[in-house]
GROMACS .gro file of C-alpha atoms in nm:
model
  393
    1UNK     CA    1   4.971   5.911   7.111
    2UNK     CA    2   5.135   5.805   7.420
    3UNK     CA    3   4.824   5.826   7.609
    4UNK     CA    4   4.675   5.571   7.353
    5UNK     CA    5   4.954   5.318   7.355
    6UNK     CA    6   4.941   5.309   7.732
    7UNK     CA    7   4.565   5.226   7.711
    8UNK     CA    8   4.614   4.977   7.467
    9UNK     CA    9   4.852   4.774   7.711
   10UNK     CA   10   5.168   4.864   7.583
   11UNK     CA   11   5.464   5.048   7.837
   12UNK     CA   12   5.524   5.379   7.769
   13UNK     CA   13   5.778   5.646   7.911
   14UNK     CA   14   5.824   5.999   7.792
   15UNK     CA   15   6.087   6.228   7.814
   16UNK     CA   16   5.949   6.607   7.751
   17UNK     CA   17   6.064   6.953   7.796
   18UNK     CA   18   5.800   7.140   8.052
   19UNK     CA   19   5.543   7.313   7.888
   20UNK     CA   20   5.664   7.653   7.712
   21UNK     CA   21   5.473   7.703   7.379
   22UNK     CA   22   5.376   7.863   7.224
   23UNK     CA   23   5.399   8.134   7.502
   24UNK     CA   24   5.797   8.094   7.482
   25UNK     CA   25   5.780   8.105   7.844
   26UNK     CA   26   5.814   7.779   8.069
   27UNK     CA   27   5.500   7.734   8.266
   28UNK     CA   28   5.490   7.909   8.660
   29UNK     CA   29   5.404   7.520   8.775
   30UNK     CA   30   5.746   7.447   8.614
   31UNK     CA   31   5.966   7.728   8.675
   32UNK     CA   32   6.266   7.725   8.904
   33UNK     CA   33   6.247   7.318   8.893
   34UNK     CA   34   6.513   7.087   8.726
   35UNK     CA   35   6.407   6.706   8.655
   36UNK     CA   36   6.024   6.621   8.768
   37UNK     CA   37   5.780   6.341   8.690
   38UNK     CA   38   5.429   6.325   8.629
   39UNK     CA   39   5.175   6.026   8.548
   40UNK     CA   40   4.958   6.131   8.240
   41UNK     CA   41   4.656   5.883   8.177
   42UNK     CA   42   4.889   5.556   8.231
   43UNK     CA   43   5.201   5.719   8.105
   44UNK     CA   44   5.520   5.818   8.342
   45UNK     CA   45   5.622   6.145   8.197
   46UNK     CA   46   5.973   6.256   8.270
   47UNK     CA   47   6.040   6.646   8.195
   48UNK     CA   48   6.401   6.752   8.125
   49UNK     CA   49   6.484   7.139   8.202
   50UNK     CA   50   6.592   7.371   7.881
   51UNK     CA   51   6.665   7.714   7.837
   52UNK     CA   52   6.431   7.964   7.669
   53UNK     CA   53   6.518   8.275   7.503
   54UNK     CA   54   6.285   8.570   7.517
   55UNK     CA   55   6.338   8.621   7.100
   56UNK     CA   56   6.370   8.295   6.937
   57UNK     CA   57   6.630   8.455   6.695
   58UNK     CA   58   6.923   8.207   6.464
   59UNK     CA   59   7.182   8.177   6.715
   60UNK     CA   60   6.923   8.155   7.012
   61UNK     CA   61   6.707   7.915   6.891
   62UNK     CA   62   6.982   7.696   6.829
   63UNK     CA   63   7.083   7.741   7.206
   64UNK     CA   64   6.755   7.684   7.299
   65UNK     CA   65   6.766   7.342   7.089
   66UNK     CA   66   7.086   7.213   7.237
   67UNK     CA   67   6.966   7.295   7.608
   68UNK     CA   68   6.717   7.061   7.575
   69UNK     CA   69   6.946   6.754   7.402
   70UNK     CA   70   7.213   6.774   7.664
   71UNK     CA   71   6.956   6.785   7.972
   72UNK     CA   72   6.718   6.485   7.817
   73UNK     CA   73   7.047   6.314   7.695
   74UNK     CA   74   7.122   6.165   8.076
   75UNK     CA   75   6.763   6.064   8.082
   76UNK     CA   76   6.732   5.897   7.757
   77UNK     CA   77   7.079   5.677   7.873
   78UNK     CA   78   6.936   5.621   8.201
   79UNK     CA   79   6.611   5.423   8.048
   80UNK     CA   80   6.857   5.244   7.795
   81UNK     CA   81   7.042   5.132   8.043
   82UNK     CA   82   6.764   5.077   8.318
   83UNK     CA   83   6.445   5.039   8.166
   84UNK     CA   84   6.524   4.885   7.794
   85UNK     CA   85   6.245   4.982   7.618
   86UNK     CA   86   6.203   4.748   7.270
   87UNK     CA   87   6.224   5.068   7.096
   88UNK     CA   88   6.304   5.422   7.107
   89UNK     CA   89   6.119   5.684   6.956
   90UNK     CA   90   6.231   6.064   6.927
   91UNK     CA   91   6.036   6.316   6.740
   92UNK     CA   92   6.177   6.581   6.542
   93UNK     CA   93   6.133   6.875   6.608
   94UNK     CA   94   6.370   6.847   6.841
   95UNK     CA   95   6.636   6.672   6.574
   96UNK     CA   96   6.889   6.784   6.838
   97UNK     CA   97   6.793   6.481   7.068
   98UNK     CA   98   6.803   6.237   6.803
   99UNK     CA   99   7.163   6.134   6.860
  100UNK     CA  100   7.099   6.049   7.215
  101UNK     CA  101   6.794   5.867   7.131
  102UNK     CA  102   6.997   5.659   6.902
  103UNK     CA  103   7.268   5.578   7.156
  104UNK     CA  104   7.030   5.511   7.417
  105UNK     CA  105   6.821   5.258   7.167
  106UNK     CA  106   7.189   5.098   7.166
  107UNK     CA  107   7.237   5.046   7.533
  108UNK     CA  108   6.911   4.915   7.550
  109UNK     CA  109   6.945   4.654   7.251
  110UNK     CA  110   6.597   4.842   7.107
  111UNK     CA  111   6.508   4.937   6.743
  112UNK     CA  112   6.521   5.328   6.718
  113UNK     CA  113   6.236   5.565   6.514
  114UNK     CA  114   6.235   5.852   6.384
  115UNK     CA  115   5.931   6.072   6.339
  116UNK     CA  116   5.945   6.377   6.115
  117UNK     CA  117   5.703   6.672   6.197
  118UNK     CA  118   5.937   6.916   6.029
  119UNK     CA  119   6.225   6.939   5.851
  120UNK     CA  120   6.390   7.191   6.103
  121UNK     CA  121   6.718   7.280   5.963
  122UNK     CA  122   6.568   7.298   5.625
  123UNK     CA  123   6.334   7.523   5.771
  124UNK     CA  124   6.595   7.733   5.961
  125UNK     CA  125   6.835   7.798   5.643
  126UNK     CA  126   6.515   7.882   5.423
  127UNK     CA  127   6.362   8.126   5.640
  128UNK     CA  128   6.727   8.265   5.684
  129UNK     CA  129   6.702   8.171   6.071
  130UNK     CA  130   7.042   8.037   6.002
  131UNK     CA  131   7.264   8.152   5.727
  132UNK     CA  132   7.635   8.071   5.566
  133UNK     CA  133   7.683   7.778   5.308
  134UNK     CA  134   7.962   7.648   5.554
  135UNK     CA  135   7.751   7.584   5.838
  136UNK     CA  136   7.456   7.481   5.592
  137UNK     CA  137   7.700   7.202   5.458
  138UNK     CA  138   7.840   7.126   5.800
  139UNK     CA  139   7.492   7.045   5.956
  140UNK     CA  140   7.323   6.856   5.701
  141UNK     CA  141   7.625   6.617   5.679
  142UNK     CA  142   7.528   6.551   6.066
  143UNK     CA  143   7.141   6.526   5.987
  144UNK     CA  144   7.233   6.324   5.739
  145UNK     CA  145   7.473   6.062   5.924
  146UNK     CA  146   7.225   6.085   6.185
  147UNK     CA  147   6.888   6.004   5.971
  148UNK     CA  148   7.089   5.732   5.775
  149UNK     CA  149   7.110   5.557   6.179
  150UNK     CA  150   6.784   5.513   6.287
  151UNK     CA  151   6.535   5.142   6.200
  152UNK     CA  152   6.270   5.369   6.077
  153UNK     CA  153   6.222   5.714   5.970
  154UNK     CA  154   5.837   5.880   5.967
  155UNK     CA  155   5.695   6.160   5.850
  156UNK     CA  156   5.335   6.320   5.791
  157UNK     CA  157   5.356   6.319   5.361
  158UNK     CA  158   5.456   6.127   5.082
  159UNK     CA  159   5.677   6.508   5.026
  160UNK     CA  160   5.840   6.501   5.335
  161UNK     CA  161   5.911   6.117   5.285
  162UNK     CA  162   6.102   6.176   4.988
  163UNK     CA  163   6.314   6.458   5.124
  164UNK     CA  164   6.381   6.167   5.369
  165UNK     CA  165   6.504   5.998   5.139
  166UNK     CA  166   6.710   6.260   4.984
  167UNK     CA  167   6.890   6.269   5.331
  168UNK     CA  168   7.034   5.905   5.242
  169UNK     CA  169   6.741   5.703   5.441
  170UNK     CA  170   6.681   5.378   5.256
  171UNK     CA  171   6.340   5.316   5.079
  172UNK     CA  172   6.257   5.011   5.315
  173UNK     CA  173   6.284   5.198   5.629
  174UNK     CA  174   6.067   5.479   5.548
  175UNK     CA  175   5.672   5.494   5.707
  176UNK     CA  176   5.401   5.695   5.611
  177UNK     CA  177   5.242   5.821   5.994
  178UNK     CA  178   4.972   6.099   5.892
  179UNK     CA  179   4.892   6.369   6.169
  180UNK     CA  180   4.582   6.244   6.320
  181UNK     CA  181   4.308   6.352   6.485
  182UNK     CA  182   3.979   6.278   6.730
  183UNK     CA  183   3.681   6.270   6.474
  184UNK     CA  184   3.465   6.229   6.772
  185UNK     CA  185   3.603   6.506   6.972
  186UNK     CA  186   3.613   6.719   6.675
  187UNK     CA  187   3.300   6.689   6.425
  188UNK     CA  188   3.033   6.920   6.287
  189UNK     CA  189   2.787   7.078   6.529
  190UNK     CA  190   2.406   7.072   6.463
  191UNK     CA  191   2.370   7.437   6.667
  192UNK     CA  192   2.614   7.749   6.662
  193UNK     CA  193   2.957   7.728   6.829
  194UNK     CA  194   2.893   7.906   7.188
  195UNK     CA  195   3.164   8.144   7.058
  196UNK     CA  196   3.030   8.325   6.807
  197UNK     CA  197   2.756   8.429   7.106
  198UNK     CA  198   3.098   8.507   7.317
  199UNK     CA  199   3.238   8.674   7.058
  200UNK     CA  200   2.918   8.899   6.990
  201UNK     CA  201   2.907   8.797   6.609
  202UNK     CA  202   2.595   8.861   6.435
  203UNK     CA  203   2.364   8.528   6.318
  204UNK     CA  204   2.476   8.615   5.996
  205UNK     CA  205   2.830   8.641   5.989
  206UNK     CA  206   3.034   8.434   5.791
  207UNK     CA  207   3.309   8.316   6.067
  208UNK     CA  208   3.694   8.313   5.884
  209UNK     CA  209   3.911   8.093   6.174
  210UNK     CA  210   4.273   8.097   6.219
  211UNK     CA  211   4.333   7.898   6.547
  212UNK     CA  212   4.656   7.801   6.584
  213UNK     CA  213   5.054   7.871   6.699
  214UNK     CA  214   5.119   8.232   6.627
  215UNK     CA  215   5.475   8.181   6.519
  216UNK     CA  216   5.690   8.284   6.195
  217UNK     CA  217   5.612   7.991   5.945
  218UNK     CA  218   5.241   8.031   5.900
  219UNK     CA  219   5.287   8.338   5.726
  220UNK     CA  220   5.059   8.494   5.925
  221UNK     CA  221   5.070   8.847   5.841
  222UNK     CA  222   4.826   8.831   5.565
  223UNK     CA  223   4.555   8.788   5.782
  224UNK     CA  224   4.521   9.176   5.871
  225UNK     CA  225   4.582   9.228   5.463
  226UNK     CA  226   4.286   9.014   5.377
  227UNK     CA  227   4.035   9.162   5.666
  228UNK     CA  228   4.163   9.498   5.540
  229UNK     CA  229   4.054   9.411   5.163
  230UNK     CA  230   3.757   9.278   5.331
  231UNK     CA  231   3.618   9.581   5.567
  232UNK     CA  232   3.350   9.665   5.329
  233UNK     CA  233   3.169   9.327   5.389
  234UNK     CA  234   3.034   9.383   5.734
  235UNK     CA  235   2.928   8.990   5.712
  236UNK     CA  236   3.311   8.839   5.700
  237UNK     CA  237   3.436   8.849   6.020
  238UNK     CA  238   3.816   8.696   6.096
  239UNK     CA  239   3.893   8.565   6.452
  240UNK     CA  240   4.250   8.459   6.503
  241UNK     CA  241   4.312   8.248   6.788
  242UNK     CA  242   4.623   8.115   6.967
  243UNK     CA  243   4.958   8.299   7.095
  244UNK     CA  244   5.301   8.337   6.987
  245UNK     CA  245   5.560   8.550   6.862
  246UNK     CA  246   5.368   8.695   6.610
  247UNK     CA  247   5.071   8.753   6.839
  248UNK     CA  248   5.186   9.124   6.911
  249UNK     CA  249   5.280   9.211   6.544
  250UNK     CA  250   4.937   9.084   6.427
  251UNK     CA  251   4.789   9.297   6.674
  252UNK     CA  252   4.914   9.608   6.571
  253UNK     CA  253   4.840   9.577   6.233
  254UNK     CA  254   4.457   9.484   6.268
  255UNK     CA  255   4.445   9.807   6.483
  256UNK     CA  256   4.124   9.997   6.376
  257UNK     CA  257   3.978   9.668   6.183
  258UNK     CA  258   3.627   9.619   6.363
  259UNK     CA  259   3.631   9.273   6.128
  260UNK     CA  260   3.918   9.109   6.316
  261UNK     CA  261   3.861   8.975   6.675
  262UNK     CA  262   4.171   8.768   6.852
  263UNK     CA  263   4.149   8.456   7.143
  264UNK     CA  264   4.383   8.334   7.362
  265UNK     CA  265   4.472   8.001   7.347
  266UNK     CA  266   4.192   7.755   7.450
  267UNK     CA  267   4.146   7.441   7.647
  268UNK     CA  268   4.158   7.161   7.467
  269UNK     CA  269   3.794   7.039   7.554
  270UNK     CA  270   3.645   7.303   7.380
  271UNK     CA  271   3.847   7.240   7.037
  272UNK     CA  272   3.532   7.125   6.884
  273UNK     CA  273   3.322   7.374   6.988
  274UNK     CA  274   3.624   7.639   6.826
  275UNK     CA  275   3.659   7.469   6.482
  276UNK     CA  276   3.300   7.505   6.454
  277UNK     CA  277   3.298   7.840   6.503
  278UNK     CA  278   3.450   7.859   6.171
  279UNK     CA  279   3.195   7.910   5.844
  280UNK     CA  280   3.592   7.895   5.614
  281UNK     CA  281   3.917   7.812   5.792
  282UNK     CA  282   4.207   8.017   5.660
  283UNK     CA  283   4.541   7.808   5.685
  284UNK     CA  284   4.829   8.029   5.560
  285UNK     CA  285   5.206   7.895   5.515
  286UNK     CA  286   5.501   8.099   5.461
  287UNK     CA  287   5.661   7.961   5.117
  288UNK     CA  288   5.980   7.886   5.287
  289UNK     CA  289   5.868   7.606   5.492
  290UNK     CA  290   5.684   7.444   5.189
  291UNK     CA  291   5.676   7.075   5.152
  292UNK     CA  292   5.934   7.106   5.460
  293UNK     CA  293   5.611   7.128   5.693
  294UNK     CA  294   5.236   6.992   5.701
  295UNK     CA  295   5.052   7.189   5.952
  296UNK     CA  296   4.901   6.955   6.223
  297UNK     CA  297   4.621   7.188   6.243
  298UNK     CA  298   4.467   7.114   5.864
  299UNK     CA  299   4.357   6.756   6.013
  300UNK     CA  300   4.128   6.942   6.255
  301UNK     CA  301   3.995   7.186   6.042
  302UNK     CA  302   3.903   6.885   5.815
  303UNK     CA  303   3.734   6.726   6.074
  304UNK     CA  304   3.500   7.000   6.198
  305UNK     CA  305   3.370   6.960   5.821
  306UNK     CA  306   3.442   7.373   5.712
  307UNK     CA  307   3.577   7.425   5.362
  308UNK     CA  308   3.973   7.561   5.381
  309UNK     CA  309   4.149   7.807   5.202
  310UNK     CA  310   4.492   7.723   5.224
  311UNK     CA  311   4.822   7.952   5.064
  312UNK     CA  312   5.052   7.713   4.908
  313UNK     CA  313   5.208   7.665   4.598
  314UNK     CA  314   4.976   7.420   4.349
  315UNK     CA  315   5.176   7.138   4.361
  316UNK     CA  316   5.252   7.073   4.730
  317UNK     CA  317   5.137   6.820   4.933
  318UNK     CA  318   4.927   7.093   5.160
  319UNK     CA  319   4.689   7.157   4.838
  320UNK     CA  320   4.696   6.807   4.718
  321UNK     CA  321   4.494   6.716   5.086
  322UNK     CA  322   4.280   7.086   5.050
  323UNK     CA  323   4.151   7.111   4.666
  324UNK     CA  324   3.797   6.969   4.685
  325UNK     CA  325   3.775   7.009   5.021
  326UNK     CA  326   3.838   7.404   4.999
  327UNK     CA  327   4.064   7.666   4.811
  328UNK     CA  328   4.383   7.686   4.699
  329UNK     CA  329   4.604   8.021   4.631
  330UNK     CA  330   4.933   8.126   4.570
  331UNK     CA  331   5.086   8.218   4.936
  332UNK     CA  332   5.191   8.598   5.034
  333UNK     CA  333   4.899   8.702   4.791
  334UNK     CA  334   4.648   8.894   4.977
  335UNK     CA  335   4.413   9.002   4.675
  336UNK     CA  336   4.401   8.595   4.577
  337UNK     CA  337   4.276   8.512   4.930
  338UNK     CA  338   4.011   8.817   4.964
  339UNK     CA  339   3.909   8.682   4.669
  340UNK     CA  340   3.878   8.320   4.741
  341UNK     CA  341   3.724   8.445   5.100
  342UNK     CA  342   3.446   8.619   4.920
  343UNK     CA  343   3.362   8.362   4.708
  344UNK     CA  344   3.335   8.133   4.999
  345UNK     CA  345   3.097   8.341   5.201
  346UNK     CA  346   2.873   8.382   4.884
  347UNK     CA  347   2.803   8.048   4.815
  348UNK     CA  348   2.689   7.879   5.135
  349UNK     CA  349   2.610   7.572   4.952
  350UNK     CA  350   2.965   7.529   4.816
  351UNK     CA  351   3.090   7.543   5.158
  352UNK     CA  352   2.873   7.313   5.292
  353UNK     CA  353   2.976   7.041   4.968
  354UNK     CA  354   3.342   7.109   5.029
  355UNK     CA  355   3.267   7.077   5.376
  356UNK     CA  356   3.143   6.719   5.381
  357UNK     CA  357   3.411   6.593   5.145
  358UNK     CA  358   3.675   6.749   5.429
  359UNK     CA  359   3.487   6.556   5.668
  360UNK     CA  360   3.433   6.259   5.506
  361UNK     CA  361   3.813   6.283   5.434
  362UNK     CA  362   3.887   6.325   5.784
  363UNK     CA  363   3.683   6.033   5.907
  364UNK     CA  364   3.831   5.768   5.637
  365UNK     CA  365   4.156   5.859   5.690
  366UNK     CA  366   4.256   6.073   5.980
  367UNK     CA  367   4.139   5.915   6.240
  368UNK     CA  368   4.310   5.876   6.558
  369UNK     CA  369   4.195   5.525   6.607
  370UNK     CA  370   4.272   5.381   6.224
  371UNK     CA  371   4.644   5.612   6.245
  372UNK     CA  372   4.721   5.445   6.576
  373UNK     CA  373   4.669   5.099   6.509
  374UNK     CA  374   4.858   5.137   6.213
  375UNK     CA  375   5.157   5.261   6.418
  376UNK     CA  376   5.112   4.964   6.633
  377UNK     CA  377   5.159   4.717   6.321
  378UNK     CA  378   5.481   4.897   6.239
  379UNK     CA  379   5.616   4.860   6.590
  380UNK     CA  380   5.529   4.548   6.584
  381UNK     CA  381   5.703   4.498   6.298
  382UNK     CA  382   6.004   4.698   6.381
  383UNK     CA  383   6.047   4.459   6.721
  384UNK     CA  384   6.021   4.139   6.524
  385UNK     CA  385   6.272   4.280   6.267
  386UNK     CA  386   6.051   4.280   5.939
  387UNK     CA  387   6.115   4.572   5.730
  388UNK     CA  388   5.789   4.681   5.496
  389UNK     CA  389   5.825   4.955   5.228
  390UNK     CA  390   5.660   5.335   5.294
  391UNK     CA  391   5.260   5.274   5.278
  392UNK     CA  392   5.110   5.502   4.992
  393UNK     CA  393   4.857   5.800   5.106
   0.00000   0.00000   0.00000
């Protein structure tokens, strides 16, 4: 996003934490260095030192989280002061820098944003990363002081805009900003992903992707519970790629499954040629983090034009975006996704229908291009002071 401002003549700084995720280990370029700055396609990046736990446990994480506001805080103070941007933008996660972005937007005389990819404490309390009604009460009186400061509030779904509002943000400052993506850099391939040759997967295997964060909210675990229903089928075939803290669990539990294969992380360049390797995209999502979350990754899975099956409760935003375009089940129910994978891989001519409408989906309203410029109008209007209700879906 940054990248895209700066190229559309606008001035952009960005204060960051160096790279860690989802490896939970700060890059070996990085390590051992405080402050540093780096020029990224037009923008100055700025990257603020935190500390990172080797388990990313309650008490930890929030650590973890705090390390980060206090060492951006100076930063974000310095550009208020300095710089004076028109207007500050913090993204949450990390809520805990939110504060100083809003002081900072106040030495500056800028309008101050707040984008929503997660609800974090939500998340936290329901996935009993944190626990006690005390400290529940206690922090969401801050969140919601804090959320009830900022010009503008964002989030990815019409959901997660109304638990904005629940958190005392006014209707008028509220914007609809879906996750976008590159329809270009990601769209469907005439010839077979170059993986599936890496991977040594027969011609006619039906490809079930997970790509993605390996971390505690996806509800990941089901993946070796499906391929283990599934083991009869020689044709199904699950790859699961990314890393994370749930990388070494999954692992051991798809020991002895020939159906399962695993990738590292990959470079972004080859994203496209990775969602296509996927005949069904399987998108799982703990029930905790429900309407609290909408995984970034569904956009690109829509876009490479592959039907989804998605775990999630019936009336959440998640399967509001996926039915047509793929396959809804109940989440934490193995048997239901089997199921829904076998039907899948037995009607190539269904996938290829929900397929297109994902695409077609993707293209009218994901775009990176069409999301952007819509951004840009609400800055605009932000600077110039003219509030505009929450744009429908």
């Amino acid at each position: 996003m940054a990248e895209w401002l700066a190229a559309q003549g606008h001035d952009v700084r960005v204060g960051a934490a160096p790279p860690y995720y989802p490896a939970w280990r700060v890059a070996d370029a990085y390590r051992g260095r405080l402050y540093s700055r780096e020029q990224r396609q037009g923008v100055a990046v700025w990257r603020a030192p935190l500390w990172v736990p080797q388990r990313a446990g309650g008490l930890a994480r929030v650590l973890h989280l705090l390390s980060f506001a206090v060492t951006s805080a100076p930063l974000l103070l310095w550009w208020g002061l300095r710089w004076r941007p028109q207007v500050v933008m913090t993204v949450a996660p990390f809520f805990t820098a939110a504060p100083a972005a809003l002081l900072a937007a106040k030495l500056a005389g800028a309008r101050s944003w707040l984008h929503v990819q997660d609800f974090e404490i939500d998340v936290a309390f329901g996935m009993g990363l944190l626990k006690g009604g005390a400290l529940k009460r206690a922090v969401s009186a801050v969140e919601r002081f804090v959320f009830g400061r900022f010009d503008r509030v964002s989030s990815i779904s019409q959901r997660m805009l109304e638990r904005a509002a629940s958190k005392g943000v006014p209707a008028e400052r509220l914007v609809f900003f879906r996750n976008w993506v590159d329809v270009q850099a990601v769209q469907p391939m005439s010839t077979p992903s170059p993986y599936r040759a890496e991977l040594g997967l027969a011609g006619d295997a039906v490809v079930v992707l997970f790509s993605g964060t390996l971390g505690s909210k996806q509800g990941l675990q089901i993946i070796p519970e499906v391929a283990r229903l599934l083991a009869d089928d020689p044709r199904i075939q699950f790859v699961v790629c990314g890393d994370g803290p749930m990388k070494p669990e999954l692992l051991r539990q798809s020991q002895g499954l020939a159906n399962v294969h695993f990738l590292p992380l990959q470079p972004v360049q080859r994203l496209g040629e990775l969602l296509n390797l996927a005949d069904i995209h399987l998108l799982p999502q703990d029930p905790a983090a429900e309407d609290l979350v909408l995984p970034s990754k569904l956009s690109g899975m829509l876009s490479s034009g592959r039907p989804v099956v998605a775990t999630c409760a019936a009336n959440t935003e998640m399967a509001k975006v996926v039915q047509g375009r793929g396959l809804v089940v109940a989440p934490g129910d193995s048997g239901a996704v089997a199921q829904a994978v076998a039907q899948l891989a037995q009607q190539p001519d269904g996938r290829v229908a929900m397929g297109q409408a994902a695409r077609q989906f993707a293209v009218q309203g994901l775009g990176r291009d069409h999301v952007l410029q819509q951004c840009v109008e609400e800055l605009s209007a932000l600077v110039q002071d003219t509030a505009r209700p929450a744009r429908a879906a």
